[in-house]
PDB file of C-alpha atoms and ligand atoms in Angstrom:
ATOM      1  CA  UNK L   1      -9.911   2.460  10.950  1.00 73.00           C
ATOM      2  CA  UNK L   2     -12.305   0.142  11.982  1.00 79.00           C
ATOM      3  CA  UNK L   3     -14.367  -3.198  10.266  1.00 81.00           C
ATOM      4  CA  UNK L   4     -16.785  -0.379   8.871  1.00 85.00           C
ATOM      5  CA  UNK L   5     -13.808   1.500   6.991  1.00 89.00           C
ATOM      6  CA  UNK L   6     -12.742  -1.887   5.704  1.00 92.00           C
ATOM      7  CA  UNK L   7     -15.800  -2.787   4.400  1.00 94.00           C
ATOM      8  CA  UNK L   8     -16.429   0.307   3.042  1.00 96.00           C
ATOM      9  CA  UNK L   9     -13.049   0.109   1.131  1.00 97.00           C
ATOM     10  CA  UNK L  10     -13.938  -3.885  -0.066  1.00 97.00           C
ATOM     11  CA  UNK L  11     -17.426  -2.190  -1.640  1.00 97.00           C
ATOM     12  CA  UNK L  12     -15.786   0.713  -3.264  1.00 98.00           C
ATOM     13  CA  UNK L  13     -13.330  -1.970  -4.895  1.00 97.00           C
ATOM     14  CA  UNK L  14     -16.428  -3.749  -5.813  1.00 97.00           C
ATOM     15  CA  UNK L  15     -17.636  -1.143  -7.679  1.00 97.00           C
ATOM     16  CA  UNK L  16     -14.682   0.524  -9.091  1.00 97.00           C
ATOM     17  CA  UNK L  17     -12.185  -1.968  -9.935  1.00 96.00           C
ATOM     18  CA  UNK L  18     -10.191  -1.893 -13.601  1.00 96.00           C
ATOM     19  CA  UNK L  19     -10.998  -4.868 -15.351  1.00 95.00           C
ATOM     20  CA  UNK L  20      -7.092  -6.172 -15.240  1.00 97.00           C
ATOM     21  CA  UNK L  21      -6.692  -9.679 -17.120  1.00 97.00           C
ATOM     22  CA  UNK L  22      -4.389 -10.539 -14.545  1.00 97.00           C
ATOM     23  CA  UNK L  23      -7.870 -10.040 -11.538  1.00 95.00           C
ATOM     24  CA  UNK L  24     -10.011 -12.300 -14.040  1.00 94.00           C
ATOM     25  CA  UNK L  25     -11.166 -15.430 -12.048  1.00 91.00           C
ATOM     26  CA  UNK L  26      -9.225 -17.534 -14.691  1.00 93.00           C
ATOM     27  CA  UNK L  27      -6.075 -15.773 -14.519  1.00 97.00           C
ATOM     28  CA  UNK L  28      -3.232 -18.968 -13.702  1.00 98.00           C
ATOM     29  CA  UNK L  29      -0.958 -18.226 -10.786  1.00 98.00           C
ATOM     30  CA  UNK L  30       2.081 -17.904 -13.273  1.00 98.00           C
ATOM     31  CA  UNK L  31       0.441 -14.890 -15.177  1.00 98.00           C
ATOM     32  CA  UNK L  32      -0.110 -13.330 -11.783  1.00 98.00           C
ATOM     33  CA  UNK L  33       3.507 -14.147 -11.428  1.00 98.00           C
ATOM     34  CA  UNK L  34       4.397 -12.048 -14.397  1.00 98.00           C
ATOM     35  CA  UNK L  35       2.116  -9.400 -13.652  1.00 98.00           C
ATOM     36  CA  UNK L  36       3.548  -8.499 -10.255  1.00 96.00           C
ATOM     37  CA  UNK L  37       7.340  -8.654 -11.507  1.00 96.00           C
ATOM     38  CA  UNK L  38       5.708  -6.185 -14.366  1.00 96.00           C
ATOM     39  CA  UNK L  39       3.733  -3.610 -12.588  1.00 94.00           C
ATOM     40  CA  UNK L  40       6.807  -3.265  -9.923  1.00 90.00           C
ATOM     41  CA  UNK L  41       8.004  -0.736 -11.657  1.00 86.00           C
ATOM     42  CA  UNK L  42       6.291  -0.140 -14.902  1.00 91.00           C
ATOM     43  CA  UNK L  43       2.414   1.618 -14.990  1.00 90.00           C
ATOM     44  CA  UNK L  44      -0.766  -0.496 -15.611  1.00 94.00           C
ATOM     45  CA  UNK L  45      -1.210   0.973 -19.555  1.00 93.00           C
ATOM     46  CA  UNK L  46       2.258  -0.670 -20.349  1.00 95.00           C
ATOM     47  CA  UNK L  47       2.489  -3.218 -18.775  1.00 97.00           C
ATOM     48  CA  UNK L  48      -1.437  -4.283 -19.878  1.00 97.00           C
ATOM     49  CA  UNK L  49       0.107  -5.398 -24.047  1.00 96.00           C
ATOM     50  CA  UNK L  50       3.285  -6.841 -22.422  1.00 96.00           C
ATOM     51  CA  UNK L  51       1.767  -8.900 -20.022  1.00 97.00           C
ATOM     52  CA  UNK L  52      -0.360 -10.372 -23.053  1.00 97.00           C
ATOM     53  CA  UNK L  53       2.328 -11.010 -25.315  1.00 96.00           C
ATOM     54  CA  UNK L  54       4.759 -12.410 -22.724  1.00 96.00           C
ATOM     55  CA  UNK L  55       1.587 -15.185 -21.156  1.00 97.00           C
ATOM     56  CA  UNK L  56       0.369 -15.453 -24.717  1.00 97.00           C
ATOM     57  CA  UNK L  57       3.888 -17.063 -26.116  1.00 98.00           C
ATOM     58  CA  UNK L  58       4.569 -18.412 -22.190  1.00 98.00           C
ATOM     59  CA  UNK L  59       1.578 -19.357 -20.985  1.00 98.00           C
ATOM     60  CA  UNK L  60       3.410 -21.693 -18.257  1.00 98.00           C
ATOM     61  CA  UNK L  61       7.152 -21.347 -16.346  1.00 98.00           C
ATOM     62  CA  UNK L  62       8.071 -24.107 -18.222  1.00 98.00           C
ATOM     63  CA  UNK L  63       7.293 -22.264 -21.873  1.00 98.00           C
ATOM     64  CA  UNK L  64       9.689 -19.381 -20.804  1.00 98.00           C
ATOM     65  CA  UNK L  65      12.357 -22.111 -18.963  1.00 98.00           C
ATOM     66  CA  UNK L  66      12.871 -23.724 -22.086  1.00 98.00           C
ATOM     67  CA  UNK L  67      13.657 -20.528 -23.878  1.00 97.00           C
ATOM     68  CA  UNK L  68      17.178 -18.849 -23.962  1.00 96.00           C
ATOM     69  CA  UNK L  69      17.353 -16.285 -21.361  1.00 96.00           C
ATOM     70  CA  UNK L  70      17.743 -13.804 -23.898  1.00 96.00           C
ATOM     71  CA  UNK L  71      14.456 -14.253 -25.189  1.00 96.00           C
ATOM     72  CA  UNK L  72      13.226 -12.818 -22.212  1.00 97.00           C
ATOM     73  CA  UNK L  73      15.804  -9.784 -22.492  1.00 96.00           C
ATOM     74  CA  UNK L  74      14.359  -9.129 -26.087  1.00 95.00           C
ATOM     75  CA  UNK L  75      10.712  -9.829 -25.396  1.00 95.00           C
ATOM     76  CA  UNK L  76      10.961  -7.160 -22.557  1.00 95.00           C
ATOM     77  CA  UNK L  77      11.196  -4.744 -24.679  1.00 91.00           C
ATOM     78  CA  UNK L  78      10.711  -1.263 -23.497  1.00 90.00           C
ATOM     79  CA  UNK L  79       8.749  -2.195 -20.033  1.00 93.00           C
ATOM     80  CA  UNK L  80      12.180  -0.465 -18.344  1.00 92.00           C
ATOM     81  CA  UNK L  81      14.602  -2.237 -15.305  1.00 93.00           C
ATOM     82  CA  UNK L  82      14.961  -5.245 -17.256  1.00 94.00           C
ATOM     83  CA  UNK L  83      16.878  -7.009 -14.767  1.00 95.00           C
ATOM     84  CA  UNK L  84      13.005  -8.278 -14.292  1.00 96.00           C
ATOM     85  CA  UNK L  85      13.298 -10.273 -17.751  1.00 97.00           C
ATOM     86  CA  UNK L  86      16.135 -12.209 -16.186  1.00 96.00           C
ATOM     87  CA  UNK L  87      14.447 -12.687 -12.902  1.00 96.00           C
ATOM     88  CA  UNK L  88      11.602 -14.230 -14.317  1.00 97.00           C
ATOM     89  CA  UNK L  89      13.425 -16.490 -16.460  1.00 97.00           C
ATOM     90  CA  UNK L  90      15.450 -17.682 -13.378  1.00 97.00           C
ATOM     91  CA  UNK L  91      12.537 -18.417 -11.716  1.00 97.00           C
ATOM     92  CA  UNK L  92      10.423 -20.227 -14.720  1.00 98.00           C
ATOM     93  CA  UNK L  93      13.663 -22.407 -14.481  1.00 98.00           C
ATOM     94  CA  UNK L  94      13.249 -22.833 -10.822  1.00 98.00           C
ATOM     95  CA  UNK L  95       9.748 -23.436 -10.303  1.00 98.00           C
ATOM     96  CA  UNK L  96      10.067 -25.924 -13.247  1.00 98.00           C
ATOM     97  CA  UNK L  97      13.526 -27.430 -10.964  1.00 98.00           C
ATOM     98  CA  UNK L  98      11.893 -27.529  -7.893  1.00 97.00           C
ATOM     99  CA  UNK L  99       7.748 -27.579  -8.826  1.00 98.00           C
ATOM    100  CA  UNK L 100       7.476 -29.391 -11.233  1.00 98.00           C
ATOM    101  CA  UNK L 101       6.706 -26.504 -13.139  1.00 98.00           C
ATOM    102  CA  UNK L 102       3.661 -25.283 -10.988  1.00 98.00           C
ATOM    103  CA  UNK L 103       4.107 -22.021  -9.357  1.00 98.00           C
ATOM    104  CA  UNK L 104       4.345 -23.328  -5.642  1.00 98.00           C
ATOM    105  CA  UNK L 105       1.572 -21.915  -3.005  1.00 97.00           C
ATOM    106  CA  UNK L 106       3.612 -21.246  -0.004  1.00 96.00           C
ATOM    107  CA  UNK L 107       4.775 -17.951   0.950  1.00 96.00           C
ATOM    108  CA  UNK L 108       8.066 -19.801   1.988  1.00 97.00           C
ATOM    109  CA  UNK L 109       8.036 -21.485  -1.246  1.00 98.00           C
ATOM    110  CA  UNK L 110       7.498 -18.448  -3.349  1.00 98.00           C
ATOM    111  CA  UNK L 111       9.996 -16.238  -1.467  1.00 97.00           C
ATOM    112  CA  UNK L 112      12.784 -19.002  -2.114  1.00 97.00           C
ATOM    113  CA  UNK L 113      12.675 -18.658  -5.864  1.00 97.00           C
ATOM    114  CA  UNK L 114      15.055 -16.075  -7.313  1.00 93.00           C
ATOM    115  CA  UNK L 115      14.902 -12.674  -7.604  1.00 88.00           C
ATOM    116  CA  UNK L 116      11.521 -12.629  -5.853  1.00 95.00           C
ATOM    117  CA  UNK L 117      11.396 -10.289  -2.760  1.00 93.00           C
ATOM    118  CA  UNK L 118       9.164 -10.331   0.294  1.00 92.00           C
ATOM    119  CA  UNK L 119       6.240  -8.161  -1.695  1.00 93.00           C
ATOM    120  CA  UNK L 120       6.054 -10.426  -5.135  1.00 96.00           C
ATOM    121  CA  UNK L 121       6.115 -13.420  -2.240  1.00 97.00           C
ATOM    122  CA  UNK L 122       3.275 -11.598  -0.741  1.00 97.00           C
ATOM    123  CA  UNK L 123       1.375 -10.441  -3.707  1.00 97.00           C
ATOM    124  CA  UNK L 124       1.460 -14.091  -5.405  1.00 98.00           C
ATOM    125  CA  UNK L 125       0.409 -15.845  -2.215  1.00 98.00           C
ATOM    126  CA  UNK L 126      -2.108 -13.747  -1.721  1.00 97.00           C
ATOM    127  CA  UNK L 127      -3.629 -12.459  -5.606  1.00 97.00           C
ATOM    128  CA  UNK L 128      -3.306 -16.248  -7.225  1.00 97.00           C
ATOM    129  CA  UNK L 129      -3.647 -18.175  -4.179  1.00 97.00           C
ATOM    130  CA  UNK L 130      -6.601 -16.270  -1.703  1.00 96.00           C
ATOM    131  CA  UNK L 131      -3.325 -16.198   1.841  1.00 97.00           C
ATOM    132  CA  UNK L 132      -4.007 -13.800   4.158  1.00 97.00           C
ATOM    133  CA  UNK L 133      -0.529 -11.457   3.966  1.00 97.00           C
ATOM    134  CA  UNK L 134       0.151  -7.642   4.352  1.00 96.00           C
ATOM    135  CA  UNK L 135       0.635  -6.800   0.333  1.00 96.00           C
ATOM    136  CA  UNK L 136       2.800  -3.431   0.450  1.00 95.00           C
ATOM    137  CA  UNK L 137       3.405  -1.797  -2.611  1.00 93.00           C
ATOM    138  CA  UNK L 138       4.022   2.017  -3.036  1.00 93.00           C
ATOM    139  CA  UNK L 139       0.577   2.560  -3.389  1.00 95.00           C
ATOM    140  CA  UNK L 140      -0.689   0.626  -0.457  1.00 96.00           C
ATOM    141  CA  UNK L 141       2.450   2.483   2.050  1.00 97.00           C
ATOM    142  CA  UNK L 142       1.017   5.890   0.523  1.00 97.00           C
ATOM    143  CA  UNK L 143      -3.015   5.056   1.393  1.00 97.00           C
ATOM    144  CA  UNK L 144      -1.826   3.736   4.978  1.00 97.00           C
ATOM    145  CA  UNK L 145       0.653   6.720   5.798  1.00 97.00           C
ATOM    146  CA  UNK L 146      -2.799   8.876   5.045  1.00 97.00           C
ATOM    147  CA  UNK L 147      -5.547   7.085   6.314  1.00 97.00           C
ATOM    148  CA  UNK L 148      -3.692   5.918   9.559  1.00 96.00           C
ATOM    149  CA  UNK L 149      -1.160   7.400  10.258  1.00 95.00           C
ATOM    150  CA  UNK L 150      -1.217  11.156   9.225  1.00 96.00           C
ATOM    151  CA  UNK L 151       1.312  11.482   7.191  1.00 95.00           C
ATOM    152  CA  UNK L 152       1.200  12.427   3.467  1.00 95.00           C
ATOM    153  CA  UNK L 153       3.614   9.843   2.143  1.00 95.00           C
ATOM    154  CA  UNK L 154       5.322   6.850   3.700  1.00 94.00           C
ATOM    155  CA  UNK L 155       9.354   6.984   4.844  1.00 92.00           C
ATOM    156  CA  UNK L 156      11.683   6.532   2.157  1.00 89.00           C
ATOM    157  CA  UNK L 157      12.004   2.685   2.782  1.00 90.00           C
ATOM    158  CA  UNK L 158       9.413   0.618   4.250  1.00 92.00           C
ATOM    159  CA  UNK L 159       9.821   0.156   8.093  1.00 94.00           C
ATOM    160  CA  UNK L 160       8.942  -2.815  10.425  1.00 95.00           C
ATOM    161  CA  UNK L 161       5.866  -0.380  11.778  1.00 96.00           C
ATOM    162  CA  UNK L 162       4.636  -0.211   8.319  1.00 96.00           C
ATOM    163  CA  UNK L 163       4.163  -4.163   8.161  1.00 95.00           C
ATOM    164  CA  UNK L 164       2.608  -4.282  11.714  1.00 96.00           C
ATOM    165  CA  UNK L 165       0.164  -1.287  10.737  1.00 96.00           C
ATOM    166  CA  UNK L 166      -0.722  -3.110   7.992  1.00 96.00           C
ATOM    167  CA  UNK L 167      -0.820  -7.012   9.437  1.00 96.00           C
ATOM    168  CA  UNK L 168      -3.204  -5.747  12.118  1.00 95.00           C
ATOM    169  CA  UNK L 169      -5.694  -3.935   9.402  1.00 95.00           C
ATOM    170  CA  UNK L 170      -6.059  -7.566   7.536  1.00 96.00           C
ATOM    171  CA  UNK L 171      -9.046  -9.030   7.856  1.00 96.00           C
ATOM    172  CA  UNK L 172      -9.318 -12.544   9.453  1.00 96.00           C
ATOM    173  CA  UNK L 173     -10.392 -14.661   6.900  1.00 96.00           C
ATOM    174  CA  UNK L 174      -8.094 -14.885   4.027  1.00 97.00           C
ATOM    175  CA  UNK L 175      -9.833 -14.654   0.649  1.00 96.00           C
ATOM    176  CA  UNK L 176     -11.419 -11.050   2.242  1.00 96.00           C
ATOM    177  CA  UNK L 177      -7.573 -10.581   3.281  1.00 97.00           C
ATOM    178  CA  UNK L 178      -6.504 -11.238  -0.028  1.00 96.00           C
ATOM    179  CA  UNK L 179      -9.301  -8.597  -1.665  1.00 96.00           C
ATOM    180  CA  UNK L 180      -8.894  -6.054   0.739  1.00 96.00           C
ATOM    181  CA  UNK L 181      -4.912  -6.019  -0.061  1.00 96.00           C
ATOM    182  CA  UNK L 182      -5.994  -5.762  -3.953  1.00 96.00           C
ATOM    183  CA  UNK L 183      -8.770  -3.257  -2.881  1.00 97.00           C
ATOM    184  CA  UNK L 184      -5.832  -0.711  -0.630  1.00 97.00           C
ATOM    185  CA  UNK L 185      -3.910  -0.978  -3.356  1.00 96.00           C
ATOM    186  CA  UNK L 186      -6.302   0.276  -6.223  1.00 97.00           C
ATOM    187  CA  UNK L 187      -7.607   2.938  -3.734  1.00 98.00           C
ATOM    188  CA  UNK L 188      -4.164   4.244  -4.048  1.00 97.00           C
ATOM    189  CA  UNK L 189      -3.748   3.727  -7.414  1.00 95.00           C
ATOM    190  CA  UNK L 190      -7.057   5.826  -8.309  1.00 96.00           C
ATOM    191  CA  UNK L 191      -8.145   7.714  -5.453  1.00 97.00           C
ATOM    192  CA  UNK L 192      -5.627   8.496  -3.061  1.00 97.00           C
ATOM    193  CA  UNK L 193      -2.744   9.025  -5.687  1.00 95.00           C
ATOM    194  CA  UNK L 194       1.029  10.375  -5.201  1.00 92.00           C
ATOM    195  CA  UNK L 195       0.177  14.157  -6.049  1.00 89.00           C
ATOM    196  CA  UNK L 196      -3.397  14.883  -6.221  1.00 90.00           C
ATOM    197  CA  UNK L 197      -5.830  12.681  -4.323  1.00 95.00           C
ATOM    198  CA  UNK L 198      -9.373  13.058  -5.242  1.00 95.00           C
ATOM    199  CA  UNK L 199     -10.686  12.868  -1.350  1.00 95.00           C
ATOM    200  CA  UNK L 200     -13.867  14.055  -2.264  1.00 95.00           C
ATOM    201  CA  UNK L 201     -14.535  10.519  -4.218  1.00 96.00           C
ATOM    202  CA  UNK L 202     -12.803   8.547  -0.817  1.00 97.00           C
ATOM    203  CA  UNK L 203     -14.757   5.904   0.782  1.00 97.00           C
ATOM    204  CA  UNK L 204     -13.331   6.888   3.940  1.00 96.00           C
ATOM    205  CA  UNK L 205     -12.747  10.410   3.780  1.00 96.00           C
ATOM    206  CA  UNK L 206     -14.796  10.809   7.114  1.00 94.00           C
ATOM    207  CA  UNK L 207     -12.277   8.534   8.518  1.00 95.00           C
ATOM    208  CA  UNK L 208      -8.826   9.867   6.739  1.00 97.00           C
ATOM    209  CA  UNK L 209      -6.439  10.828   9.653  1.00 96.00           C
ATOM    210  CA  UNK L 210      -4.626  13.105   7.028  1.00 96.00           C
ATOM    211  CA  UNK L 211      -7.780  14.507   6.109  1.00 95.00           C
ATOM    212  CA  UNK L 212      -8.300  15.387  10.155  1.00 95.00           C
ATOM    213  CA  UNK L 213      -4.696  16.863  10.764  1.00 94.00           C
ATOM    214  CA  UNK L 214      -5.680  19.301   8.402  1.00 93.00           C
ATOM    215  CA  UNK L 215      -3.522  17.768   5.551  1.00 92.00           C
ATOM    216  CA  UNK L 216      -0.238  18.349   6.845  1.00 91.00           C
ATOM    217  CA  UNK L 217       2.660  18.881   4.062  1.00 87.00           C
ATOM    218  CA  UNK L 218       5.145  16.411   3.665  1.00 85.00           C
ATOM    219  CA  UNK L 219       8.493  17.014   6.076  1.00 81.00           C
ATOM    220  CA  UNK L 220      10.677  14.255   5.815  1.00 79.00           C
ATOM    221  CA  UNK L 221      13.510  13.486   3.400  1.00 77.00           C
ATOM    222  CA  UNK L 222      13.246  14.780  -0.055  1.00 73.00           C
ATOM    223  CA  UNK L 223      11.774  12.381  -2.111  1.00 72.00           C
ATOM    224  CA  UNK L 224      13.317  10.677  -5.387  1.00 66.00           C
ATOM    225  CA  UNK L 225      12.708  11.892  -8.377  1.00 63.00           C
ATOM    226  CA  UNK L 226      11.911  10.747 -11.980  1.00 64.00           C
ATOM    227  CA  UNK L 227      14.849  11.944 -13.543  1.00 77.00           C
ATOM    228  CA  UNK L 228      15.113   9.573 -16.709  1.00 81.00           C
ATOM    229  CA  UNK L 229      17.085  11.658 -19.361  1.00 81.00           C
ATOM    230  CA  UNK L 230      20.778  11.613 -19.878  1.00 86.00           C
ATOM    231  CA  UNK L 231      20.954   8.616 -16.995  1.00 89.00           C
ATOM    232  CA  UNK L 232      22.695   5.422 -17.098  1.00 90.00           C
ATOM    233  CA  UNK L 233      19.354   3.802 -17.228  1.00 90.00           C
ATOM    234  CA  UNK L 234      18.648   5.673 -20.418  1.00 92.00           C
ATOM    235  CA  UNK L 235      21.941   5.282 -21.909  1.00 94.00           C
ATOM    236  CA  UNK L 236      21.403   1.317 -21.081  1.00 95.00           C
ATOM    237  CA  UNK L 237      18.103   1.491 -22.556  1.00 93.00           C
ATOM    238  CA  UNK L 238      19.470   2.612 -25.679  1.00 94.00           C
ATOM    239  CA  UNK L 239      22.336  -0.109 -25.682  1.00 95.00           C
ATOM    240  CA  UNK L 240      19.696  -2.568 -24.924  1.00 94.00           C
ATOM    241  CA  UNK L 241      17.182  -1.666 -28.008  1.00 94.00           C
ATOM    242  CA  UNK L 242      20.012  -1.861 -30.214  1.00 94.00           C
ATOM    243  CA  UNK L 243      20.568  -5.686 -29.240  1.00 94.00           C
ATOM    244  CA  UNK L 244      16.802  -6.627 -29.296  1.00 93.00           C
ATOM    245  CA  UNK L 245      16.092  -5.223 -32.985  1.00 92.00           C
ATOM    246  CA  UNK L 246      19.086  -7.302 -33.768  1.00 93.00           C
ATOM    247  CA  UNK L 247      18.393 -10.216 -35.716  1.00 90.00           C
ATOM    248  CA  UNK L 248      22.121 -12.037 -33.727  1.00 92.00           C
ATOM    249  CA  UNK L 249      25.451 -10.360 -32.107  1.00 95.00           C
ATOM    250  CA  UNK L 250      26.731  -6.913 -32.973  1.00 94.00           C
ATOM    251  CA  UNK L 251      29.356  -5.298 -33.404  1.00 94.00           C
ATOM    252  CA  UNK L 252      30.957  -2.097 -31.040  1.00 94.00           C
ATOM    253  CA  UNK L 253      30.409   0.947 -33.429  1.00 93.00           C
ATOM    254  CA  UNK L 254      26.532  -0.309 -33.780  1.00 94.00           C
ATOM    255  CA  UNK L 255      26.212   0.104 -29.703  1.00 94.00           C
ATOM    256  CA  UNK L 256      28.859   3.451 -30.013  1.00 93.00           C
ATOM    257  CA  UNK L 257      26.161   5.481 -32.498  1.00 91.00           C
ATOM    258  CA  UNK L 258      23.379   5.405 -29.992  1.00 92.00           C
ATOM    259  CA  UNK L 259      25.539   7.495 -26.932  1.00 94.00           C
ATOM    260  CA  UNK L 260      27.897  10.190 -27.589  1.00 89.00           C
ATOM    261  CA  UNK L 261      29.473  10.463 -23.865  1.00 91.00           C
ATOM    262  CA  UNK L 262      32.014   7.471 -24.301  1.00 91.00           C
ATOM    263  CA  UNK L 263      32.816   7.262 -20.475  1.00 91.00           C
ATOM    264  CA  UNK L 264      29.351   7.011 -19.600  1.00 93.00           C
ATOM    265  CA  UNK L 265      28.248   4.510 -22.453  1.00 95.00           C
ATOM    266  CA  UNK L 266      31.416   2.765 -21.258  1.00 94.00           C
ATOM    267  CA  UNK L 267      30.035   2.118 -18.325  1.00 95.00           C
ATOM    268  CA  UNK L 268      26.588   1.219 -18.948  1.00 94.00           C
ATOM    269  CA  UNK L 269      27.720  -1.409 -20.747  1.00 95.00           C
ATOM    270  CA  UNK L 270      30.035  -2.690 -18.441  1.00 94.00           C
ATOM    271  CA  UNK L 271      26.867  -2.870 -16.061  1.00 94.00           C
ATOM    272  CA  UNK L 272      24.871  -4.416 -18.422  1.00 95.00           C
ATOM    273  CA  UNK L 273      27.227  -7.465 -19.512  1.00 94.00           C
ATOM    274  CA  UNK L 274      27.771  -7.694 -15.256  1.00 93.00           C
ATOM    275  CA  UNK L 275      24.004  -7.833 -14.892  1.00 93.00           C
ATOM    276  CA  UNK L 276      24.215 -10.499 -17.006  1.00 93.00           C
ATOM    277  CA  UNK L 277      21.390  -9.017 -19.769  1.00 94.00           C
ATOM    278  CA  UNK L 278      24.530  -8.574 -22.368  1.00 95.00           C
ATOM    279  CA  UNK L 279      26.812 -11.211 -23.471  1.00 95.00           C
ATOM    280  CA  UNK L 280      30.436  -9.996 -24.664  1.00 95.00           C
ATOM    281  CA  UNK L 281      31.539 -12.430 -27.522  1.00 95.00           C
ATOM    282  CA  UNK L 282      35.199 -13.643 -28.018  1.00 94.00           C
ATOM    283  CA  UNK L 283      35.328 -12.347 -31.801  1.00 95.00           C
ATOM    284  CA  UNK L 284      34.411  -9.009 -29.644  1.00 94.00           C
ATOM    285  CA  UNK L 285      30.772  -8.614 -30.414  1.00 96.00           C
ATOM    286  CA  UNK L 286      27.847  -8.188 -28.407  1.00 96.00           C
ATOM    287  CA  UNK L 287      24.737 -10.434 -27.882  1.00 95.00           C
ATOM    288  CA  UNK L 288      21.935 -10.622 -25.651  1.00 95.00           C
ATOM    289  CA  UNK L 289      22.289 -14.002 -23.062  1.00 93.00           C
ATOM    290  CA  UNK L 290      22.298 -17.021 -24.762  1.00 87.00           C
TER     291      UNK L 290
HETATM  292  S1  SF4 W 301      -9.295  10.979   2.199  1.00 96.98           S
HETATM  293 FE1  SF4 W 301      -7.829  11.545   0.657  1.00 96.98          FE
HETATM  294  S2  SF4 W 301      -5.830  11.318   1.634  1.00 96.98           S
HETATM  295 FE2  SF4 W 301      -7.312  10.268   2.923  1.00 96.98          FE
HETATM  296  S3  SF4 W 301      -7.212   8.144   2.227  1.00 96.98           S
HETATM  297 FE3  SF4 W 301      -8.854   9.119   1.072  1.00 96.98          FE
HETATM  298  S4  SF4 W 301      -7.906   9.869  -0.827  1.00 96.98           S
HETATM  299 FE4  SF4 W 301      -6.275   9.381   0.633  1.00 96.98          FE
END
């Protein structure tokens, strides 16, 4: 990797980029904000009418702060993890605390507010506010273990050599720092993907340490899988819907009907009311967070 492989990288970004409404040149730091917690663990397609809705009826942190947190819960809707819903709410409420209801600029700053980690710190800093910081995401770890370090994925959880590898790629200045990270990360998203890379339509296939090892296979650690059916995430899912298409609190046997397993729907709703995304009532309903 040199400055010739990075520019070649920024041009095929140029040229290939989606047309995300959270990239537009207009796009307010908060609904960049929202778009990061989003597309952590959620794909582009759904998370593309969600974002919309959610910066359409919250346009600021304060909008969403002044809101119940359960608003959140229920305009999450089927986006997945929605421990994100609560997250975001906590930090509307914190930003509008300690900011003054601006979503602050410094990585510090950012990283303080709750529930966001050192990538969402990163990505905001760097996405809304033109920083210079390493932006790792899945996508970015998968393009790097490739390109640099021939390997065809990344270790199971991101390592201190990752963040080096990818503090010494960024380029100087930060608003090209800032693109490139967006640019990495939509190379991996498109080109250089999980399962199937298209090399032949790689900007720097000529330069793809991967590509010169002879694509080596993959011998580390099994990797996680998708598994989504018959989970606790599904069963919580299902627990969840239930409350959202609820006009207010319900009662037991409406959450009982949507899981037969009793130990395991049991449970998922114990972990849902501890998460703090269900709210057990005294009269012994069930609401979402007041
Ligand atoms: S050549 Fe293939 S493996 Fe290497 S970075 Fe490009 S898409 Fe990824």
């Amino acid at each position: 990797m040199n400055s010739t492989h990075t520019d070649q990288i920024l041009d095929w970004y140029a040229a290939n980029a989606r047309d995300l409404p959270w990239r537009a040149p207009d796009a307010t730091p908060w609904s960049v904000l929202v778009s990061e917690i989003m597309l952590q663990q959620t794909p582009v397609n759904r998370v593309l009418p969600a974002w919309s809705a959610w910066t359409a009826r919250w346009p600021t942190p304060g909008a969403l702060a002044a809101e119940p947190s359960g608003e959140a819960v229920r305009a999450w809707g089927r986006l997945g993890y929605p421990r994100r819903a609560l997250r975001l709410h906590q930090s509307a409420r914190a930003i509008v605390e300690r900011h003054g209801g601006e979503v602050p600029t410094s990585h510090g700053d950012l990283l303080a507010l709750p529930g966001i980690g050192a990538y969402t710190a990163a990505a905001v800093a760097s996405f809304a506010f033109g920083q210079r910081h390493a932006v790792l995401d899945t996508n970015v770890r998968r393009v790097l273990a490739r390109l640099v370090s021939a390997q065809e994925y990344p270790p199971k959880s991101q390592t201190k050599a990752e963040v080096r590898l990818a503090e010494s790629l960024l380029p100087l200045d930060p608003p090209t720092a800032a693109r490139w990270g967006v640019a990495v990360m939509e190379l991996g998203a498109l080109v250089c993907t999980a399962r199937s890379p298209r090399c032949v339509d790689c900007p720097v296939l000529g330069a793809c340490a991967w590509q010169k090892a002879g694509r080596p296979a993959y011998d580390g650690p099994p990797r996680k899988g998708q598994t989504y059916a018959g989970t606790d995430r599904q069963c919580r899912g299902r627990i969840l819907a239930v409350l959202r298409d609820a006009e207010g609190p319900v009662g037991k046997p409406a959450l009982d009907v949507v899981w037969s397993d009793s130990v395991q729907r049991e449970r998922a709703l114990d972990g849902l009311v501890s998460d703090g995304l269900v709210d057990p009532l005294d009269d012994g309903r069930y609401a979402l967070p007041g």
